[in-house]
CSV table of C-alpha atoms in Angstrom, one decimal:
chain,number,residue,atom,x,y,z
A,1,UNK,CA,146.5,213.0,50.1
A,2,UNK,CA,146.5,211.0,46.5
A,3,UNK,CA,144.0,212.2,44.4
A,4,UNK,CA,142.7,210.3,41.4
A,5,UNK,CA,140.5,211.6,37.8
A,6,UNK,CA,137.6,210.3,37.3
A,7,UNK,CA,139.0,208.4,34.4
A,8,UNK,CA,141.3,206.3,36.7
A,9,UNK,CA,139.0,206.0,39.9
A,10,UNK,CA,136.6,204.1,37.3
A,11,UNK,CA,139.6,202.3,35.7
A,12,UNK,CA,140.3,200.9,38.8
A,13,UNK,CA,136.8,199.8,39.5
A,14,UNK,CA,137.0,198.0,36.6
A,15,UNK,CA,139.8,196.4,37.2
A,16,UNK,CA,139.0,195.0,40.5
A,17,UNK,CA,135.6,193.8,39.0
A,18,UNK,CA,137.6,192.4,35.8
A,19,UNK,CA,140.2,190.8,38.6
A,20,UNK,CA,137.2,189.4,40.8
A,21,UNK,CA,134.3,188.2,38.3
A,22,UNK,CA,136.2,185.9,36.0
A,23,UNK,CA,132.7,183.6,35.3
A,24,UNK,CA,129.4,184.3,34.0
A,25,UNK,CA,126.3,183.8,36.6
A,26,UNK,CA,122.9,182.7,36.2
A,27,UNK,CA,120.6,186.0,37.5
A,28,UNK,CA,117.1,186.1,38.5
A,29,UNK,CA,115.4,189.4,37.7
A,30,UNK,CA,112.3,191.4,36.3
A,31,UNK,CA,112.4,193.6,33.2
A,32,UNK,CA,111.6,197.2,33.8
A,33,UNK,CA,112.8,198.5,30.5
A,34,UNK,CA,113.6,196.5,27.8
A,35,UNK,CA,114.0,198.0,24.3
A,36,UNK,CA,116.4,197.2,20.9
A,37,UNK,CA,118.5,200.5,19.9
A,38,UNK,CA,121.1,199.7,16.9
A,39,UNK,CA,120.6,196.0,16.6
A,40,UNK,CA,121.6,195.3,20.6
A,41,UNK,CA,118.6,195.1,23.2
A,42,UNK,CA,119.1,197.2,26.4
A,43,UNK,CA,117.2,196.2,29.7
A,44,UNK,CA,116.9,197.3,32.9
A,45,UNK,CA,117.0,194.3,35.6
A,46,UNK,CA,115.1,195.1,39.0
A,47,UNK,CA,114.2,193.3,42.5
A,48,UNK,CA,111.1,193.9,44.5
A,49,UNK,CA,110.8,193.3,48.0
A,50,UNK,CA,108.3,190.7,49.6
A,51,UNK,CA,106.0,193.2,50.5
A,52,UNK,CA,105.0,195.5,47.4
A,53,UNK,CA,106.7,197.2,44.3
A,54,UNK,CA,109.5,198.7,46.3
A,55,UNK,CA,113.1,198.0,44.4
A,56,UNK,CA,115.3,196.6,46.3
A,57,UNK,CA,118.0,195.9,43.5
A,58,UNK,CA,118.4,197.7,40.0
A,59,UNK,CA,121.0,197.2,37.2
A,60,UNK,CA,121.6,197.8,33.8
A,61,UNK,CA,121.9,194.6,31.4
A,62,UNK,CA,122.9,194.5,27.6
A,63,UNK,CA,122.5,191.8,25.1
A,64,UNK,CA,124.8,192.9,22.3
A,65,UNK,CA,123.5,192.5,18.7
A,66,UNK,CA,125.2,189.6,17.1
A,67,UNK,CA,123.8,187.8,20.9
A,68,UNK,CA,120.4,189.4,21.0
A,69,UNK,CA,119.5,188.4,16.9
A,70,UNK,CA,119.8,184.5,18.2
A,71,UNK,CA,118.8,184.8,21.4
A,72,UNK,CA,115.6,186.7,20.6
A,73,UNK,CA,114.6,184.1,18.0
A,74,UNK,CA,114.9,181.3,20.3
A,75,UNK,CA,113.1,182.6,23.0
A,76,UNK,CA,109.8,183.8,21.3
A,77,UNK,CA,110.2,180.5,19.0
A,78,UNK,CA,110.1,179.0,22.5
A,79,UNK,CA,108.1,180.9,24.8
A,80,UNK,CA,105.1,182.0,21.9
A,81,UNK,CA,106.1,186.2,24.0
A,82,UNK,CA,108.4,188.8,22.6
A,83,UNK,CA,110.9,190.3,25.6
A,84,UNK,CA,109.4,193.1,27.2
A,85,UNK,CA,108.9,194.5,30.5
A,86,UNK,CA,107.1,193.3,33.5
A,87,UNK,CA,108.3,189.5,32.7
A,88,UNK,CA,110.8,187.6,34.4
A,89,UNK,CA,113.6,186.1,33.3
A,90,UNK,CA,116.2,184.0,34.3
A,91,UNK,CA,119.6,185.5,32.6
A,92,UNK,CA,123.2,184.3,31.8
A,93,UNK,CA,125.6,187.0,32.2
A,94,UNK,CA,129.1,188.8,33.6
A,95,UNK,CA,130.0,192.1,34.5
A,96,UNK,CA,131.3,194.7,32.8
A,97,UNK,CA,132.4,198.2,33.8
A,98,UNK,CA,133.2,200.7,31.1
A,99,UNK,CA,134.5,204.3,32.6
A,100,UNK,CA,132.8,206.1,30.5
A,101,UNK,CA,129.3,204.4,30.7
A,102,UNK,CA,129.5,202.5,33.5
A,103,UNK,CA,128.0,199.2,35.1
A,104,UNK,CA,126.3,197.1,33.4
A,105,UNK,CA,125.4,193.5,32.7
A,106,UNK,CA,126.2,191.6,29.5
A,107,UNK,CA,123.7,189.2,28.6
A,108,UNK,CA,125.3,185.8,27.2
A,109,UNK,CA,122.1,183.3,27.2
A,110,UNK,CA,118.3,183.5,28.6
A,111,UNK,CA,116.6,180.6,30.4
A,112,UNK,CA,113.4,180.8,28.0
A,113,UNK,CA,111.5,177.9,30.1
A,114,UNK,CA,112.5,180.2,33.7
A,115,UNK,CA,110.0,183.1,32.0
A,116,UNK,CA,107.1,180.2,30.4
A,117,UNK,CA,107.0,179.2,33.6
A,118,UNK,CA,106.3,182.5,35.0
A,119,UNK,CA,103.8,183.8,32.2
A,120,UNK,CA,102.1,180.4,32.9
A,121,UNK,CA,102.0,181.2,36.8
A,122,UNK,CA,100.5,184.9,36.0
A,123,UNK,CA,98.2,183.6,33.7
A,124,UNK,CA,97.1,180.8,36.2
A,125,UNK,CA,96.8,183.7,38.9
A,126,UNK,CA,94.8,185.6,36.4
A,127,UNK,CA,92.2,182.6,35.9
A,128,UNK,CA,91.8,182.2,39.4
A,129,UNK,CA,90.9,185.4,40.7
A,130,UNK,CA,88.3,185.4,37.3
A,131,UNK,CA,86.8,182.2,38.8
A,132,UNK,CA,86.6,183.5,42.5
A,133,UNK,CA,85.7,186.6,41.2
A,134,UNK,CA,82.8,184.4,39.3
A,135,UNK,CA,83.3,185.7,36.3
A,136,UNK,CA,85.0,183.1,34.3
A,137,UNK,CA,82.3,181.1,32.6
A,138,UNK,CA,80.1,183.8,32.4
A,139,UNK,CA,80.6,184.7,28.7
A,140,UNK,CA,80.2,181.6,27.8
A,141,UNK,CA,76.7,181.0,29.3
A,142,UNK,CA,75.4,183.4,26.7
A,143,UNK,CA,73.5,182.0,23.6
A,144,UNK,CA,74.5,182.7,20.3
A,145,UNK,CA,71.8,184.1,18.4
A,146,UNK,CA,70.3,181.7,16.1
A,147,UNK,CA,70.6,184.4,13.1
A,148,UNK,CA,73.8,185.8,14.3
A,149,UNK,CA,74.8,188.3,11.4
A,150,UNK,CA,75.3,191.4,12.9
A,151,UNK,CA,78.8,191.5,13.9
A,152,UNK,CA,80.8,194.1,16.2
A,153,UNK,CA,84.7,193.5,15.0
A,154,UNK,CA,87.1,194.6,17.0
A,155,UNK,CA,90.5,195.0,15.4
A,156,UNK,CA,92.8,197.4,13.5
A,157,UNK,CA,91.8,198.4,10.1
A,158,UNK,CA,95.0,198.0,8.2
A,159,UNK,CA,95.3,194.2,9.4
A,160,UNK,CA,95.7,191.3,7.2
A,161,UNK,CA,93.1,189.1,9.0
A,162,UNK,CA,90.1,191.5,9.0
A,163,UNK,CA,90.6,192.0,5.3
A,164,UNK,CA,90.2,187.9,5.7
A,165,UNK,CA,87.5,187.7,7.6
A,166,UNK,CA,85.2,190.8,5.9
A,167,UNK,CA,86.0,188.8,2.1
A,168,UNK,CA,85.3,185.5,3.7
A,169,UNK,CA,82.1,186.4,5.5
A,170,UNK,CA,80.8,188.1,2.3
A,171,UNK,CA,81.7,185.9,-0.3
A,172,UNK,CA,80.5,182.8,1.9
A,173,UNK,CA,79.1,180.1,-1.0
A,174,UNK,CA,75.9,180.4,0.7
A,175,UNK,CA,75.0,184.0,-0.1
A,176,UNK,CA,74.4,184.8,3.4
A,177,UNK,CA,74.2,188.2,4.6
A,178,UNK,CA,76.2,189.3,6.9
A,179,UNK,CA,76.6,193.4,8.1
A,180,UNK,CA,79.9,194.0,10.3
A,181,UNK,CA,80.7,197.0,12.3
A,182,UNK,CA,84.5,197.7,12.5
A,183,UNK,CA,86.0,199.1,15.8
A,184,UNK,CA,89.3,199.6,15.8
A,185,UNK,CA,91.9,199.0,18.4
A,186,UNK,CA,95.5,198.4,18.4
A,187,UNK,CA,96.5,194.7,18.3
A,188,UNK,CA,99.9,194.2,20.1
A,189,UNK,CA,102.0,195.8,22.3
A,190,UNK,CA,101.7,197.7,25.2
A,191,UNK,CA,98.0,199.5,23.8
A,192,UNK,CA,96.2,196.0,23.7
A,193,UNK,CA,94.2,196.3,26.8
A,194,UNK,CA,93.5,199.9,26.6
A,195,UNK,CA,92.1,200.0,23.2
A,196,UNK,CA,90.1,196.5,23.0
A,197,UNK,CA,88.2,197.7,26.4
A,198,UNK,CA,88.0,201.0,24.6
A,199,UNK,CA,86.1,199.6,21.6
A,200,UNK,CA,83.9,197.1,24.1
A,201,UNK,CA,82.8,200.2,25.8
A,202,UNK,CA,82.0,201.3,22.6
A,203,UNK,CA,80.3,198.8,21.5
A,204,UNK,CA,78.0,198.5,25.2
A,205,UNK,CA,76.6,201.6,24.2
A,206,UNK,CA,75.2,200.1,20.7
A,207,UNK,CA,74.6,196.9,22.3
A,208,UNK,CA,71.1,196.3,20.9
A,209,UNK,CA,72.4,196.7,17.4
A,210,UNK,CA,75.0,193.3,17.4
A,211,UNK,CA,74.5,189.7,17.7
A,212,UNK,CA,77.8,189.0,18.7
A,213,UNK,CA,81.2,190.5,19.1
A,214,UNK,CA,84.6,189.1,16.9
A,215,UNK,CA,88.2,189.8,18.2
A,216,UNK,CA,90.4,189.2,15.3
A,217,UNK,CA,94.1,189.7,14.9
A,218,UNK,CA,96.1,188.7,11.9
A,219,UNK,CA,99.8,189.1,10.1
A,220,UNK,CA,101.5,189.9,13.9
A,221,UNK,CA,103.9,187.3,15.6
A,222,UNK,CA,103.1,185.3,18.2
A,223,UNK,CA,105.1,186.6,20.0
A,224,UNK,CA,102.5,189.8,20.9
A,225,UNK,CA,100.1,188.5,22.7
A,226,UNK,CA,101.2,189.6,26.3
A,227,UNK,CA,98.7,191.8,25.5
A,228,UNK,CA,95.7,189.5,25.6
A,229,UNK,CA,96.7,187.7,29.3
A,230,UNK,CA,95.6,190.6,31.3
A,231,UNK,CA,93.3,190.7,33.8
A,232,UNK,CA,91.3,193.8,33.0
A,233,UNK,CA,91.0,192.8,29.2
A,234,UNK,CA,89.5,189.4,30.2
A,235,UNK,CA,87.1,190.4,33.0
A,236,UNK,CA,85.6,193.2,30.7
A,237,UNK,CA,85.1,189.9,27.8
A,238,UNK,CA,83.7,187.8,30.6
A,239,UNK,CA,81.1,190.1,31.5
A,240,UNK,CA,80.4,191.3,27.9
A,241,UNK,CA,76.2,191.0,27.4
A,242,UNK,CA,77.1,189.7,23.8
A,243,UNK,CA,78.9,186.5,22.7
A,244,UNK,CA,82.7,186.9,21.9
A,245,UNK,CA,84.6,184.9,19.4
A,246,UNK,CA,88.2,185.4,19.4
A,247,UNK,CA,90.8,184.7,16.2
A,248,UNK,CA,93.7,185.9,17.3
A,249,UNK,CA,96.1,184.3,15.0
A,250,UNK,CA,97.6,182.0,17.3
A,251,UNK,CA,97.3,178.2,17.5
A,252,UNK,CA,99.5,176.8,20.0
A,253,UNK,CA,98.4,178.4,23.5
A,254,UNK,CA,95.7,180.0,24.4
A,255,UNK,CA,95.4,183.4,26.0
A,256,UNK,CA,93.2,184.3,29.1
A,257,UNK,CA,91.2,186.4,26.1
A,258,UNK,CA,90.7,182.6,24.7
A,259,UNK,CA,89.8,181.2,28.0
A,260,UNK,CA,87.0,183.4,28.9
A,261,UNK,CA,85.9,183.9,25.3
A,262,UNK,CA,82.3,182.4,24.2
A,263,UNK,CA,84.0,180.7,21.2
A,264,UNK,CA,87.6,180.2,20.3
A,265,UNK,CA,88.7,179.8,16.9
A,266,UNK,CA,92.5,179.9,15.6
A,267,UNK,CA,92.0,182.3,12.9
A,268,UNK,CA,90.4,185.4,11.5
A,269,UNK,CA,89.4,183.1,8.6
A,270,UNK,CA,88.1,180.6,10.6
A,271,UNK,CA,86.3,183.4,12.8
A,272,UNK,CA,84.0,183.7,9.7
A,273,UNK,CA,83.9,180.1,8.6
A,274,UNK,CA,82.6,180.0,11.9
A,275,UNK,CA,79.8,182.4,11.7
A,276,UNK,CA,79.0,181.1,8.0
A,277,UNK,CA,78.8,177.2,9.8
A,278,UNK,CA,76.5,178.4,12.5
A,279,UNK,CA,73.9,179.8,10.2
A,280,UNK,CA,74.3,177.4,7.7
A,281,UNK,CA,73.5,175.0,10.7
A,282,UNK,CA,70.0,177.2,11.0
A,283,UNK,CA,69.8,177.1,7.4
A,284,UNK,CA,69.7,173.5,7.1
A,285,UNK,CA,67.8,172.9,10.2
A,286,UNK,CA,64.9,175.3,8.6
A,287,UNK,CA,65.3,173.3,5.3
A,288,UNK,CA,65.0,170.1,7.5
A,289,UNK,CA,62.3,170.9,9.1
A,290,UNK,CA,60.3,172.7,6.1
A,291,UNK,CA,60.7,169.2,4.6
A,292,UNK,CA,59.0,167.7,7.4
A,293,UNK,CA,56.3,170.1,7.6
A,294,UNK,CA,55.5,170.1,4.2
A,295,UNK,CA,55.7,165.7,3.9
A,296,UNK,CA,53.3,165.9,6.9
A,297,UNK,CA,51.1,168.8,5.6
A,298,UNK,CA,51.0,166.6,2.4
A,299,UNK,CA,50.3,163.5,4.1
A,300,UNK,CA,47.5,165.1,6.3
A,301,UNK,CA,46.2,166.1,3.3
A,302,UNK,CA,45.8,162.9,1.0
A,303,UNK,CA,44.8,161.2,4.2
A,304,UNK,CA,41.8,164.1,4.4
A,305,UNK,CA,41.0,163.8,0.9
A,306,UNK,CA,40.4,159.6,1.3
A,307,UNK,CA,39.0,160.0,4.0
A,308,UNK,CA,36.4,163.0,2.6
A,309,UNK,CA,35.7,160.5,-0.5
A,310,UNK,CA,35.2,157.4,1.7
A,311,UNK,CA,32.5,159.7,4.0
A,312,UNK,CA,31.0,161.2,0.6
A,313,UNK,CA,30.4,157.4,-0.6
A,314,UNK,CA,29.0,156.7,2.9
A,315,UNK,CA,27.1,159.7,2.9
A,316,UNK,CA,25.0,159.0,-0.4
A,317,UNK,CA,24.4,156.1,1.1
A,318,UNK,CA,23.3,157.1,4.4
A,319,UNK,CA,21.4,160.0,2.8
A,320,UNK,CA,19.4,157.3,0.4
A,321,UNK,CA,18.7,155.1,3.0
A,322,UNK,CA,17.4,158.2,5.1
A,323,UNK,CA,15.2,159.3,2.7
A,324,UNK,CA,14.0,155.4,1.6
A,325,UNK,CA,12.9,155.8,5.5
A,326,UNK,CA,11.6,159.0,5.4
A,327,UNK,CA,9.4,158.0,2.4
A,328,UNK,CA,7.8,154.8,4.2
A,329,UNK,CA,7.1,156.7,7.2
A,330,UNK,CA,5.7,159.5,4.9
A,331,UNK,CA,3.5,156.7,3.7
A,332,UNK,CA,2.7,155.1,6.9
A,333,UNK,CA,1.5,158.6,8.2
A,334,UNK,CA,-0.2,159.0,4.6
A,335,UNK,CA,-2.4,155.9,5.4
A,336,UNK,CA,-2.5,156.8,8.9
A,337,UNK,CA,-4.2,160.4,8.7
A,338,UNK,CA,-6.8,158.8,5.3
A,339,UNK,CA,-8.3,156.1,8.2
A,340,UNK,CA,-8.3,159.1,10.9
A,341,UNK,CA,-9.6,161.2,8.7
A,342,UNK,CA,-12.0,158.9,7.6
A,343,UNK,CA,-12.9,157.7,11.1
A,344,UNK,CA,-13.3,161.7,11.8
A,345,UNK,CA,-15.8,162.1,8.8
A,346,UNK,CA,-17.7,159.5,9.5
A,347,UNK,CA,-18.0,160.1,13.4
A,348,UNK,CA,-19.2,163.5,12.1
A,349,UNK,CA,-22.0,162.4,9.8
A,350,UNK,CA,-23.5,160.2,12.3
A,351,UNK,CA,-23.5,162.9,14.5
A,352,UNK,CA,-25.0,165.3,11.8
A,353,UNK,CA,-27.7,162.7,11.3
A,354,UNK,CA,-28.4,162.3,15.0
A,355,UNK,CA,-28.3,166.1,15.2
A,356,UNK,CA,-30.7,166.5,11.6
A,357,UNK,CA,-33.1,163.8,13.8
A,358,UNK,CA,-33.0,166.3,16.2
A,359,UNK,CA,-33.7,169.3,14.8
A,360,UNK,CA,-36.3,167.8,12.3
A,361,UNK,CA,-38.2,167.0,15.9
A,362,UNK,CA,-38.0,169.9,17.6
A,363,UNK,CA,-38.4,172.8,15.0
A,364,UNK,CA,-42.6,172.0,15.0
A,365,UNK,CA,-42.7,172.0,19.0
A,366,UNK,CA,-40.7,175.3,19.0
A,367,UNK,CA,-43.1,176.6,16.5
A,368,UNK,CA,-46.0,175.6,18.9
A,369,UNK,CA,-44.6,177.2,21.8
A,370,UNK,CA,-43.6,180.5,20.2
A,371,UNK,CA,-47.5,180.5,18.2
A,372,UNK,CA,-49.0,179.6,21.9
A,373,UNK,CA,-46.5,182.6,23.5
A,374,UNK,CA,-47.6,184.8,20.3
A,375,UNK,CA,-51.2,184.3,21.0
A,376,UNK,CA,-50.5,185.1,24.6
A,377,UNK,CA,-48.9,188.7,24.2
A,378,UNK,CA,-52.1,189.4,21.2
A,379,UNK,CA,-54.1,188.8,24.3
A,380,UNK,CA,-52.3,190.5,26.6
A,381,UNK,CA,-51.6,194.0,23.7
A,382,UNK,CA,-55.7,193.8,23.0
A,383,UNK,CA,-56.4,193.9,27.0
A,384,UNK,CA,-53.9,197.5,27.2
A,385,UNK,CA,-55.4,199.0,24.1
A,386,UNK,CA,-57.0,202.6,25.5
A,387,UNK,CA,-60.3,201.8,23.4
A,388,UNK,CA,-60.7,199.0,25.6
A,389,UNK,CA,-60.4,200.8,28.8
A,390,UNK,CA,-62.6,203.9,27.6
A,391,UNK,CA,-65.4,201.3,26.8
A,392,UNK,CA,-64.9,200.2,30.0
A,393,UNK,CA,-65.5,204.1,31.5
A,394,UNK,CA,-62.0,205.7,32.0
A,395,UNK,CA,-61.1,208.2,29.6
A,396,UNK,CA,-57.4,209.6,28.6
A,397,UNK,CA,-56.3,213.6,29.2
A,398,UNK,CA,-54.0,214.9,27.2
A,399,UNK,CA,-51.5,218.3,27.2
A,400,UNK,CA,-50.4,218.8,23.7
A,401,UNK,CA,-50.9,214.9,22.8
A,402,UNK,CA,-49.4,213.9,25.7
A,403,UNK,CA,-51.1,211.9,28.1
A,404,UNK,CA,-51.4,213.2,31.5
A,405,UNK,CA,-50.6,211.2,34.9
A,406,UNK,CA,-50.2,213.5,37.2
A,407,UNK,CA,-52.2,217.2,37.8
A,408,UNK,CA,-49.2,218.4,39.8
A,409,UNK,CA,-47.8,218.6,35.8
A,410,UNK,CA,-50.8,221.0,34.9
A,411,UNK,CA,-50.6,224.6,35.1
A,412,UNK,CA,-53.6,227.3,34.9
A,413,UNK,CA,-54.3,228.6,31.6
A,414,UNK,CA,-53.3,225.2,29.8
A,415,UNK,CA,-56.1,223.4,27.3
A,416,UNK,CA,-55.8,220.2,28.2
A,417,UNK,CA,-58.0,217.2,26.2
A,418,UNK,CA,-60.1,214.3,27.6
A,419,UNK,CA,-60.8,211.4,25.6
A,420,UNK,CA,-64.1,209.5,26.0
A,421,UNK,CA,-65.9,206.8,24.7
A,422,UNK,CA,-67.4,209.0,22.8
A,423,UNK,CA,-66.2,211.9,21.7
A,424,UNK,CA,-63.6,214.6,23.4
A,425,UNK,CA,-63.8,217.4,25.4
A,426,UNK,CA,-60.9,220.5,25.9
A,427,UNK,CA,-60.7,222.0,29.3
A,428,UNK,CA,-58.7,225.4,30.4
A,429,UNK,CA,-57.0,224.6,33.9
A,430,UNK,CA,-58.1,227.5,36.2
């Protein structure tokens, strides 16, 4: 039996490839791996099956560096994306068999409009299951807080466009005040997601302290914002309780980050031109209406002060007339009370005269009567005087100059005295 090295078993699998693939083929694939090592690019194609993430195809591909410098230019001038795994791509290429490193594809051209199409059809995927999920406007429903100058930023310290936005914000030509919180987080690549949710979650648990939250990216290409069209990243910025204003650098497309964003804006710098407009906006509103308040406070007033000169005029007036009235009725009443008066004094002097008549005729028969009722009781005092009854025989006993009435009174032994009409006589009581 004919035995061959390894070294010639492979050189003649290469030949039979080299004898049978004399054309280059247009391949549909998905990128597993794809990274740049010495100026050439080195990916790893794959197939899944209909029904989940199972491989049913895997190859190695190669875009050789004198290939790959043009190729990558055009395709992220045209598709806005840098190459990178998980995007599909529609591939020119040919075989190539080396017997010391094997199979592998060599990458001639890329179909840039195959993979737009694709990104477009994942980010269209992406926006519906936001909207069924009901999600996607949600963000957007938010207010923005009519003093919004407490500001959660989320982006990486060392980038161009925060240094943008923080000098724009506080040098506005308005003087406004603005205090921003920095939260850092990676801003392309493969850490996008995981970081910007990272420094949302951070920023949930100091929610009371911001009025809004900015996303801002600047001095990266384009071409890195694969990292903003996922669907984790967006439905955690949908469902954000504070506003979210994205300025990711980009002007061209938007993101799914964009689409579910409160406010858009194409640039760091216009992120803070932005927040300086909106409360500029208040500013001049409050200015606008302090101008209106105070040409109506002084209207009301000038109107008010006519208004209390013409009633002070009228109210000399009507206080003169008043008293002009007052007077003439105190003078009608004057006149009034001298005739009632006079009436009154004259009612009573006739009625003192009638009552003088009176008197001046009935003193002398009251005198009568009480000489006539005088003379009367003399009579009556001289018929009770004892001397009159002891003329007249009775005579008066006496106990101790007390007259006697009754002998029951009398006790044995007592000198008792008896009056006559002439003379007196004691007794002893036996």
């Amino acid at each position: 039996m004919k035995s061959y090295s390894l070294y010639e078993l492979n050189n003649l699998v290469k030949g039979v490839i080299d004898g049978s693939f004399t054309g280059e083929y247009w391949v549909q694939a998905e990128l597993s791996e794809c990274y740049e090592k010495a100026g050439h690019c080195y990916l790893e194609l794959v197939e899944k099956g209909p029904r989940g993430n199972t491989f049913i195809a895997k190859a190695r591909a190669i875009i050789w560096a004198d290939t790959w410098s043009l190729l990558r230019y055009s395709f992220e001038k045209t598709t806005g994306q840098r190459l990178a795994k998980g995007m599909k791509v529609l591939m020119q290429v040919y075989p190539n068999f080396h017997e010391a490193f094997g199979f592998s594809w060599i990458v001639t051209d890329i179909d840039a409009t195959y993979t737009i199409g694709d990104l477009a059809r994942k980010r269209q995927e992406i926006i519906r299951q936001l909207q069924s999920d009901g999600v996607y406007d949600m963000n957007k429903q938010l207010s923005l807080p009519l003093f919004c100058q407490r500001i959660a930023v989320i982006s990486s310290a060392s980038a161009a466009g925060y240094g943008d936005f923080s000098n724009q914000l506080a040098n506005n030509p308005y003087g406004f005040h603005f205090e921003t919180t920095l939260f850092e987080a990676v801003m392309q690549g493969e850490m996008v997601e995981k970081t910007v949710i990272s420094a949302l979650d951070a920023i949930y648990g100091r929610v009371d302290d911001f009025d809004c939250v900015v996303i801002i990216r600047g001095g990266g290409a384009s071409s890195d914002l694969s990292g903003f069209d996922t669907y984790p990243l967006a439905v955690n910025v949908a469902q954000f309780p504070l506003p979210v204003i994205t300025g990711i650098g980009h002007e061209r497309d938007d993101t799914v980050l964009d689409m579910v964003s409160h406010t858009r804006v194409k640039t760091p710098t216009a992120a803070a031109e932005f927040l300086v407009s909106q409360l500029k906006e208040i500013s001049d509103f409050l200015d606008y209406s302090y101008n209106i308040i105070r040409k109506a406070c002084d209207q009301t007033i000038r109107r008010t002060e006519q208004q209390l000169l013409l009633f002070n005029n009228r109210l000399g007036e009507v206080v003169r007339m008043i008293v002009e009235r007052k007077r003439q009725r105190l003078m009608m009443d004057g006149a009034k009370l001298n005739e009632v008066v006079r009436f009154a004094t004259e009612r009573k002097r006739q009625r003192l005269q009638v009552n003088e008549q009176r008197l001046a005729e009935s003193v002398p028969l009251l005198f009568e009567r009480k000489r006539h009722r005088l003379e009367l009781m003399t009579q009556t005092l001289k018929a009770l005087d004892p001397k009159v009854l002891l003329k007249r025989g009775y005579s008066i006993t006496t106990l101790n100059g007390k007259i006697m009435k009754d002998a029951k009174a009398l006790s044995s032994g007592d000198e008792i005295e008896t009056r006559l009409k002439n003379g007196k006589v004691k007794s002893i009581v036996c």
